[in-house]
PDB file of C-alpha atoms in Angstrom:
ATOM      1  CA  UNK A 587     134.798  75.604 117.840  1.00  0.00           C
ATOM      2  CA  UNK A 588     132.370  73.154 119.131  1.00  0.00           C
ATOM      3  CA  UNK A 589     129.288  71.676 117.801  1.00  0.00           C
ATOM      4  CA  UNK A 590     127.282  73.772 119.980  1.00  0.00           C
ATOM      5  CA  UNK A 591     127.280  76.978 117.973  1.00  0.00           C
ATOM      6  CA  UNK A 592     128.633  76.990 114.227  1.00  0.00           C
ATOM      7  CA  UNK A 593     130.001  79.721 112.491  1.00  0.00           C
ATOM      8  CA  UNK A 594     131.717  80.399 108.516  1.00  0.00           C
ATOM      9  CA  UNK A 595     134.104  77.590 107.907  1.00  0.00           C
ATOM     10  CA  UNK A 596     137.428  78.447 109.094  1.00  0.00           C
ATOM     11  CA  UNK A 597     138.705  77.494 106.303  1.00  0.00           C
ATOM     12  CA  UNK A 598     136.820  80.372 104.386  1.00  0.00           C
ATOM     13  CA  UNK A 599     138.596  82.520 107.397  1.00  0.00           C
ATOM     14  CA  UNK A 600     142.224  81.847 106.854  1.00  0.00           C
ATOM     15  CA  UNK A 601     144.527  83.040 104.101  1.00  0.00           C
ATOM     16  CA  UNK A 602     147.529  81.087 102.070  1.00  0.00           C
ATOM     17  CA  UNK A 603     149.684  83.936 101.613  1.00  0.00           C
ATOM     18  CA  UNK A 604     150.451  87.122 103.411  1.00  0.00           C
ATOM     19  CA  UNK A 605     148.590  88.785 100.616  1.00  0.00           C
ATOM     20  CA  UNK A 606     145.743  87.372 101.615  1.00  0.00           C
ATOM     21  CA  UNK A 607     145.547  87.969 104.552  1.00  0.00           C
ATOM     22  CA  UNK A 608     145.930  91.633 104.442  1.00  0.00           C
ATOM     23  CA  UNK A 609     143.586  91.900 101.913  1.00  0.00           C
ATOM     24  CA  UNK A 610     141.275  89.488 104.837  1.00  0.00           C
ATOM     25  CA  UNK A 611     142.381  92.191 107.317  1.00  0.00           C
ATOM     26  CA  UNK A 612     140.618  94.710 105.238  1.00  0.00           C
ATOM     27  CA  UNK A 613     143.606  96.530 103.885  1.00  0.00           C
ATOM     28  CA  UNK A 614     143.308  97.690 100.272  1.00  0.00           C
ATOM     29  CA  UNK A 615     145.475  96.761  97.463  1.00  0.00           C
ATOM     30  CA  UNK A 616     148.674  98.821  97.186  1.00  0.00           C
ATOM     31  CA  UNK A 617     149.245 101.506  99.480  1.00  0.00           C
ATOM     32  CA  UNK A 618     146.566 103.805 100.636  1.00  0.00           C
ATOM     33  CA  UNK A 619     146.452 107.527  99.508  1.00  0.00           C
ATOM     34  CA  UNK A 620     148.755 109.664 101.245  1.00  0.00           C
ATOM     35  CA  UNK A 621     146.693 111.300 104.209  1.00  0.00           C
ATOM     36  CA  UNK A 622     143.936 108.924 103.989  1.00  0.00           C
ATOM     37  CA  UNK A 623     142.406 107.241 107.108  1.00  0.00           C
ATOM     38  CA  UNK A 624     143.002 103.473 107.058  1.00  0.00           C
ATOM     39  CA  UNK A 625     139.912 101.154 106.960  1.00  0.00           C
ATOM     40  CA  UNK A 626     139.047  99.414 109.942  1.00  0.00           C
ATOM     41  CA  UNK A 627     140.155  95.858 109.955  1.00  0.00           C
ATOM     42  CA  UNK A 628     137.617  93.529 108.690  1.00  0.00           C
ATOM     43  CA  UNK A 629     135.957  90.615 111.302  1.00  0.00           C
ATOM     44  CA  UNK A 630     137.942  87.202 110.833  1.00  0.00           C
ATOM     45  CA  UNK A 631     135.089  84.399 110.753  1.00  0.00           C
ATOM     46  CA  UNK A 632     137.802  82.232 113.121  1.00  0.00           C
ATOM     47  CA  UNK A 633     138.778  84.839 115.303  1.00  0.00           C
ATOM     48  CA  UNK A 634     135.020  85.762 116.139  1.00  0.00           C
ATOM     49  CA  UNK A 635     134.131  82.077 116.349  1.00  0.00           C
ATOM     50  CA  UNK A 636     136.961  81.494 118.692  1.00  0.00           C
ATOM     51  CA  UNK A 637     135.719  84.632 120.842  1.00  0.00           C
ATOM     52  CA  UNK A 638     132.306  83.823 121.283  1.00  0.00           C
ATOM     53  CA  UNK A 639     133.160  79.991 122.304  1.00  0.00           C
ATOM     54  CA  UNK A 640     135.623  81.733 125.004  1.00  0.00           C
ATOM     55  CA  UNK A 641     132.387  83.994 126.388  1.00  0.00           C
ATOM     56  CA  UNK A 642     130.504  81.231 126.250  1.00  0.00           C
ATOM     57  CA  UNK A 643     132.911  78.598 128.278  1.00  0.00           C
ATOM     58  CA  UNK A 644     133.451  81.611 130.728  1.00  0.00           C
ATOM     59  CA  UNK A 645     129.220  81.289 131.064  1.00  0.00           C
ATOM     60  CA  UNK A 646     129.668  77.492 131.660  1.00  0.00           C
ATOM     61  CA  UNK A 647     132.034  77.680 134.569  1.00  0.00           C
ATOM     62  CA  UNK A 648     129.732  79.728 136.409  1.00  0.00           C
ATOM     63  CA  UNK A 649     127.257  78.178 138.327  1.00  0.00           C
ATOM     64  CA  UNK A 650     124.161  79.543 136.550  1.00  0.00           C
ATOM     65  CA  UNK A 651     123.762  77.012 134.336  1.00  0.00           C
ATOM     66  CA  UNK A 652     120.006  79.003 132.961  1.00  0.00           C
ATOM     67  CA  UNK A 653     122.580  82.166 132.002  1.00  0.00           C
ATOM     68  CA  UNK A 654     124.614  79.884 129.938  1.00  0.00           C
ATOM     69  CA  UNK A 655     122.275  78.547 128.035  1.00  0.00           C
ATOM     70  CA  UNK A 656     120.243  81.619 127.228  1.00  0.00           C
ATOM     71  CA  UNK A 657     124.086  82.428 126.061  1.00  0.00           C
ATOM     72  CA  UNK A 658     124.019  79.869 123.465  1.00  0.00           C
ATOM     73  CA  UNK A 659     120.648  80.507 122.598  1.00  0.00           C
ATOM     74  CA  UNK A 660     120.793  83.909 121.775  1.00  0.00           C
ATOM     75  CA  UNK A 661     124.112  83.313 119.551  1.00  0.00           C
ATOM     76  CA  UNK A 662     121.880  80.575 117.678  1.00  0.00           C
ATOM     77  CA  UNK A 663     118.826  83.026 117.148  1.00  0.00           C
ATOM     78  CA  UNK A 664     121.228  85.635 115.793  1.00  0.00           C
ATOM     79  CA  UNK A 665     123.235  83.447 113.932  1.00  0.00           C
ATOM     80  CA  UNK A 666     119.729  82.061 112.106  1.00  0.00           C
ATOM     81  CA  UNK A 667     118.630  85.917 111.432  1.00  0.00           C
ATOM     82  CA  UNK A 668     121.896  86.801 110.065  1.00  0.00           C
ATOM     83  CA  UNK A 669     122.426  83.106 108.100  1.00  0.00           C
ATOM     84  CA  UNK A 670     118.480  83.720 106.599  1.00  0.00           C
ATOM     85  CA  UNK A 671     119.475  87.759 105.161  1.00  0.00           C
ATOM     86  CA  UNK A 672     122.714  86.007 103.570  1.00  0.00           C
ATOM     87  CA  UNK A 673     120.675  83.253 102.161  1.00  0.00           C
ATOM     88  CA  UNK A 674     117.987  85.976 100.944  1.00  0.00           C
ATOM     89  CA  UNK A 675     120.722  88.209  99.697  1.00  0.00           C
ATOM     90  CA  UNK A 676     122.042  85.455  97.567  1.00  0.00           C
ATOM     91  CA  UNK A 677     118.289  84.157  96.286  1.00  0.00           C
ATOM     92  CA  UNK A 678     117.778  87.842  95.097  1.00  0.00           C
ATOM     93  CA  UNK A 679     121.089  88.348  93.562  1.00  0.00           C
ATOM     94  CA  UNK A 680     120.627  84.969  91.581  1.00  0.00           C
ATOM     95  CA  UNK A 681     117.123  84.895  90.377  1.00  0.00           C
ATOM     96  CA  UNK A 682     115.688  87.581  87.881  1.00  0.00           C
ATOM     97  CA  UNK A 683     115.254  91.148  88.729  1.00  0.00           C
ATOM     98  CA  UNK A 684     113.651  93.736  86.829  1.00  0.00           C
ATOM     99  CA  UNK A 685     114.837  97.418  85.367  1.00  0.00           C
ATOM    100  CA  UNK A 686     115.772  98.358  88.491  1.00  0.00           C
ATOM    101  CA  UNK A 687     118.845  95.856  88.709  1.00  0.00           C
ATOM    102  CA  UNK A 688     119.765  93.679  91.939  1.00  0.00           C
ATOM    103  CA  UNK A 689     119.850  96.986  94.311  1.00  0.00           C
ATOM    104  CA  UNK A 690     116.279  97.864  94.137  1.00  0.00           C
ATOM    105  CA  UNK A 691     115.458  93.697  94.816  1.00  0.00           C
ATOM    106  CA  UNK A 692     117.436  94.372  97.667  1.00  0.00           C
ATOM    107  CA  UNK A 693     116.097  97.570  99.375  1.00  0.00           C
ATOM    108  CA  UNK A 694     112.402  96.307  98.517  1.00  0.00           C
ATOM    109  CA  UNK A 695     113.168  93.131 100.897  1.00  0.00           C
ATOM    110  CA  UNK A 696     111.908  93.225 104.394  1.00  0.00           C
ATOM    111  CA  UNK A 697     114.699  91.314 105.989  1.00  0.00           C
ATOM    112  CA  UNK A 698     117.824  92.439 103.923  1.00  0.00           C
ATOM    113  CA  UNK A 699     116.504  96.209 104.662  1.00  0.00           C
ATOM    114  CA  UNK A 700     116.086  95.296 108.210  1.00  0.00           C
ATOM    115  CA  UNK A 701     119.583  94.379 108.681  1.00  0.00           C
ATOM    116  CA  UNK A 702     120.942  97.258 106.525  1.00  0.00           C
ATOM    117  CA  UNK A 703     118.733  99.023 108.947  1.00  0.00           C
ATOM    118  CA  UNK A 704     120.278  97.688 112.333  1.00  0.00           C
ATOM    119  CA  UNK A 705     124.124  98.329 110.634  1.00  0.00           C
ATOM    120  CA  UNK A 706     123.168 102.178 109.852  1.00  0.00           C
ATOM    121  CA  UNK A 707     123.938 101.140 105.891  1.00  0.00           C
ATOM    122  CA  UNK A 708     120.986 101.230 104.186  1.00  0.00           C
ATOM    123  CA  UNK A 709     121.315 104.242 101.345  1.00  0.00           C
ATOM    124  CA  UNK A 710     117.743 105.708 102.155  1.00  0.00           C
ATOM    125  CA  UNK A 711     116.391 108.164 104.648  1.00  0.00           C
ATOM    126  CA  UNK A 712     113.808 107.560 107.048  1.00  0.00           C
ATOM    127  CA  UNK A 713     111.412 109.228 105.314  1.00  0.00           C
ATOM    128  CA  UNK A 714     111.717 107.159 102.103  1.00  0.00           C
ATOM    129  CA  UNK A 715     112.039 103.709 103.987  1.00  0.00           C
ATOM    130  CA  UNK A 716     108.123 104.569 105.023  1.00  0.00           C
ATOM    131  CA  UNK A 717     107.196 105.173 101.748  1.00  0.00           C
ATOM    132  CA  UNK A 718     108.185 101.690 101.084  1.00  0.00           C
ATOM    133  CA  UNK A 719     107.068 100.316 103.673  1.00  0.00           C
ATOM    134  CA  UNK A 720     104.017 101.640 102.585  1.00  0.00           C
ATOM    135  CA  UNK A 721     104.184 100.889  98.838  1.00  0.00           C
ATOM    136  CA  UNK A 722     104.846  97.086 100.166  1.00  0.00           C
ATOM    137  CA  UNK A 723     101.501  96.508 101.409  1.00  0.00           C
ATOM    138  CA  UNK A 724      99.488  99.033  99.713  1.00  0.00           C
ATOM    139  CA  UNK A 725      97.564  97.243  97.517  1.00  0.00           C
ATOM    140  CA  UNK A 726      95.504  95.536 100.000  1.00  0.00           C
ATOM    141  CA  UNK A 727      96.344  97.904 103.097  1.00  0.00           C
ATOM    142  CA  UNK A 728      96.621 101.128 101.397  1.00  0.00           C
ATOM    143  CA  UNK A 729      97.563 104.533 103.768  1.00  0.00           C
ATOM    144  CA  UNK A 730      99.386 107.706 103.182  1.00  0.00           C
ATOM    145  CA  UNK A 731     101.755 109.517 105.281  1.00  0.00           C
ATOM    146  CA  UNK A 732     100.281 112.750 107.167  1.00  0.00           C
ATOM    147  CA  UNK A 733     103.164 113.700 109.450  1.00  0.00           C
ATOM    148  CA  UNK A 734     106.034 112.575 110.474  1.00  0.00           C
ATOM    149  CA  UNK A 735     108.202 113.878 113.859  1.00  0.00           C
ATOM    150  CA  UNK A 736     111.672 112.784 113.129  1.00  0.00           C
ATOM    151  CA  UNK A 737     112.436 114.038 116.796  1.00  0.00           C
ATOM    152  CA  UNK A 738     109.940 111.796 118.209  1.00  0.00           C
ATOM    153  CA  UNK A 739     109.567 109.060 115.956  1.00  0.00           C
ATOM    154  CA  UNK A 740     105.592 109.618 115.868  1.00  0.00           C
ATOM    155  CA  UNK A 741     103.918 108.710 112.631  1.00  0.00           C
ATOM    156  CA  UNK A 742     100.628 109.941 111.750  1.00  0.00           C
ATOM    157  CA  UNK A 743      98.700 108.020 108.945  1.00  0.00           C
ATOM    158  CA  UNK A 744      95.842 108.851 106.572  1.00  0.00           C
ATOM    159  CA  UNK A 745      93.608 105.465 106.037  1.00  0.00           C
ATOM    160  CA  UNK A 746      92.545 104.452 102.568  1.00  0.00           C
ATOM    161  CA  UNK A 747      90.246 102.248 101.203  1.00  0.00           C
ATOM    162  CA  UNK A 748      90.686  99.671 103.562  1.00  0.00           C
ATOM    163  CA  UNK A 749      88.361  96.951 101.644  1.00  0.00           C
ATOM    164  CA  UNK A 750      86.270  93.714 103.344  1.00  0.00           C
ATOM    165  CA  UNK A 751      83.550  94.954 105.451  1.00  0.00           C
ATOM    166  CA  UNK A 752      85.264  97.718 107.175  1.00  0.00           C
ATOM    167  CA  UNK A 753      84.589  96.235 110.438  1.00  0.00           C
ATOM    168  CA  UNK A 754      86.750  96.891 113.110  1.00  0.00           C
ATOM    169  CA  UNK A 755      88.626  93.761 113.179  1.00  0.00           C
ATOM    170  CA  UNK A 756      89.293  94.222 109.669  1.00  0.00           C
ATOM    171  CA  UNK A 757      90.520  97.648 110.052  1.00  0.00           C
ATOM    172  CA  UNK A 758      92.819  96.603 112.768  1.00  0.00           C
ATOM    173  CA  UNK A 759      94.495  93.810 110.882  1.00  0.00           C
ATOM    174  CA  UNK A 760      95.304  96.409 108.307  1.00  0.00           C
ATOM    175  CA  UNK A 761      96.830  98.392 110.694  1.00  0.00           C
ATOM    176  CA  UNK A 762      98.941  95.639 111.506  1.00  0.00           C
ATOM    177  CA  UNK A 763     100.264  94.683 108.564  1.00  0.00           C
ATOM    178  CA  UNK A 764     101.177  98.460 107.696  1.00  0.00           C
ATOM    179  CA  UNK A 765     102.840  99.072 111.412  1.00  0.00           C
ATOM    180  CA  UNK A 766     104.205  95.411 110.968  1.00  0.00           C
ATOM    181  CA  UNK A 767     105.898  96.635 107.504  1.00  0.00           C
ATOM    182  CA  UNK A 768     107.321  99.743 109.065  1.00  0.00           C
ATOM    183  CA  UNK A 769     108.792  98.173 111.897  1.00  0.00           C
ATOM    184  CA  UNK A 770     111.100  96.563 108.951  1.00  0.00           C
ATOM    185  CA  UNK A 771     111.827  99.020 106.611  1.00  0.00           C
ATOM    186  CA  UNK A 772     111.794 102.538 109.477  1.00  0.00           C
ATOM    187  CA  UNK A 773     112.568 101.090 112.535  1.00  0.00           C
ATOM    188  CA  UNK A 774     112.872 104.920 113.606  1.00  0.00           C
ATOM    189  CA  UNK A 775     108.892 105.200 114.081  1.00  0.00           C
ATOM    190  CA  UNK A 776     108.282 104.657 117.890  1.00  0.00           C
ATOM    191  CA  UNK A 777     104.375 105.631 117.489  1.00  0.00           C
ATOM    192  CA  UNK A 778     101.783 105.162 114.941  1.00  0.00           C
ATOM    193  CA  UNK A 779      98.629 107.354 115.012  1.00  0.00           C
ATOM    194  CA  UNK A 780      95.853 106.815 112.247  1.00  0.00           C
ATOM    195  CA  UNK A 781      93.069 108.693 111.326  1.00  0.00           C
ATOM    196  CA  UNK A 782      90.184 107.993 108.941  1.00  0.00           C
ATOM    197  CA  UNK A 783      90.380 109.601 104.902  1.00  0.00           C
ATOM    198  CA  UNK A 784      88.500 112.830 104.854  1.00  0.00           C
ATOM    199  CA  UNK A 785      89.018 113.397 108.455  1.00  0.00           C
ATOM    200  CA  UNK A 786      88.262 117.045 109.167  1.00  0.00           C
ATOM    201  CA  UNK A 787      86.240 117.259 106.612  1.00  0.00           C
ATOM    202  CA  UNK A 788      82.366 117.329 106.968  1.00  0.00           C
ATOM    203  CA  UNK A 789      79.996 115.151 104.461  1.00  0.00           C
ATOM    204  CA  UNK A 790      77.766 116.903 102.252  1.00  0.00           C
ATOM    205  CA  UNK A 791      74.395 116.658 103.185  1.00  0.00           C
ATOM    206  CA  UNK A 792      71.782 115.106 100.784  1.00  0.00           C
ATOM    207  CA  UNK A 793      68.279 116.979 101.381  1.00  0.00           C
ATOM    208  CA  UNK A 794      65.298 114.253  99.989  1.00  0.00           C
ATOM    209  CA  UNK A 795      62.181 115.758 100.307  1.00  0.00           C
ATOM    210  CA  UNK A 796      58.569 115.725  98.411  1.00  0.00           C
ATOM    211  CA  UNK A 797      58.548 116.964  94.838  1.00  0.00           C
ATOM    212  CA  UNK A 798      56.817 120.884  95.244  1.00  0.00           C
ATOM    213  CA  UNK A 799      53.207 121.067  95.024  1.00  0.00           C
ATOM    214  CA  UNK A 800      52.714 122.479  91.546  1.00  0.00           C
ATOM    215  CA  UNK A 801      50.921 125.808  91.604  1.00  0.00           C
ATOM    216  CA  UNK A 802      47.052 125.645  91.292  1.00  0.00           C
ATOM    217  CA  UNK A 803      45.265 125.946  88.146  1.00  0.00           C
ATOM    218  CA  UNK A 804      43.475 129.105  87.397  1.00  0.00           C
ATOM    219  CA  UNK A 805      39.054 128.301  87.559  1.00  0.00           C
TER     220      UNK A 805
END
């Protein structure tokens, strides 16, 4: 490949001994079970690095010089999402985690649950990817779930305690941050739809009038 986009190392792609390079392929150790459906073959780093320079020299002998490079462009943004999950995938597996192992580190990231997202291999449902996307930012943007349409995608959301001055710009930055943390962990919500805590419900009235006149002393 050329300098221009940069993928795995080939070296990392190719394999010494027939062996290894079924085990590359994907193919298990030892024969597969009788009746069982073969896995499909794994990517080769090379191999995709060598197709995506051929798509992208096709680009380049076209005229449209503008198409080309958005080409590259768009393999070097992807490339630097992917490259920054396996660099936070490897941060989280090395540092410390706590009694809930290197999994739950995992699933609580925004980016690696993203991408498990995107590849349809994250282990949760949609309903309990909002609930931590929630539990992410609820200490200083709390809200609870009041419906959710898994037809439609529509969310509707129960405001807390939003703290500051409970302006409206403060509100909406809340609002934000929770849609912004959804959008990562349940990409499957189209809509969001909030309403206030209480709503529905009617305040109870406090009645402050004069103390009674007390009743008149007998002559």
């Amino acid at each position: 490949m050329s300098a221009r986009v940069t993928t795995a190392p080939a070296a990392a792609a190719q394999a010494d001994t027939p062996q290894a390079a079924t085990v590359q392929a994907g193919a298990p150790h030892g024969s597969a079970p009788h009746g069982a459906t073969p896995p499909a073959a794994a990517p080769n780093a090379e191999a995709t690095g060598r197709r995506v320079e051929e798509v992208l020299d096709r680009l380049a002998q076209r005229d449209d010089r503008e198409a080309g490079a958005a080409a590259e462009e768009l393999v070097r943004v992807l490339m630097d999402f992917y490259g920054a999950g396996l660099a936070r995938i490897m941060h989280l597996l090395g540092s410390g985690t706590d009694d809930g192992g290197p999994r739950s580190a995992l699933l609580r990231d925004e980016l690696v649950s993203s991408l498990l997202v995107l590849h349809d291999l994250h282990p949760e449902d949609t309903a309990a990817r909002i609930d931590r996307a929630l539990d992410s930012v609820r200490r200083q943007h709390p809200a609870e779930v009041a419906a959710f349409d898994a037809d439609s995608g529509a969310l509707r959301l129960r405001s807390g305690d939003l703290g500051g001055c409970g302006c409206p710009s403060t509100n909406q930055q809340a609002q934000q941050a929770v849609e912004a943390a959804l959008s990562c962990f349940a990409p499957e919500v189209t809509s969001v739809q909030w309403e206030a805590a209480g709503a529905g419900t009617e305040p109870a009235l406090l009645q402050i009038s004069r103390r009674p006149p007390t009743a008149a002393t007998a002559s």
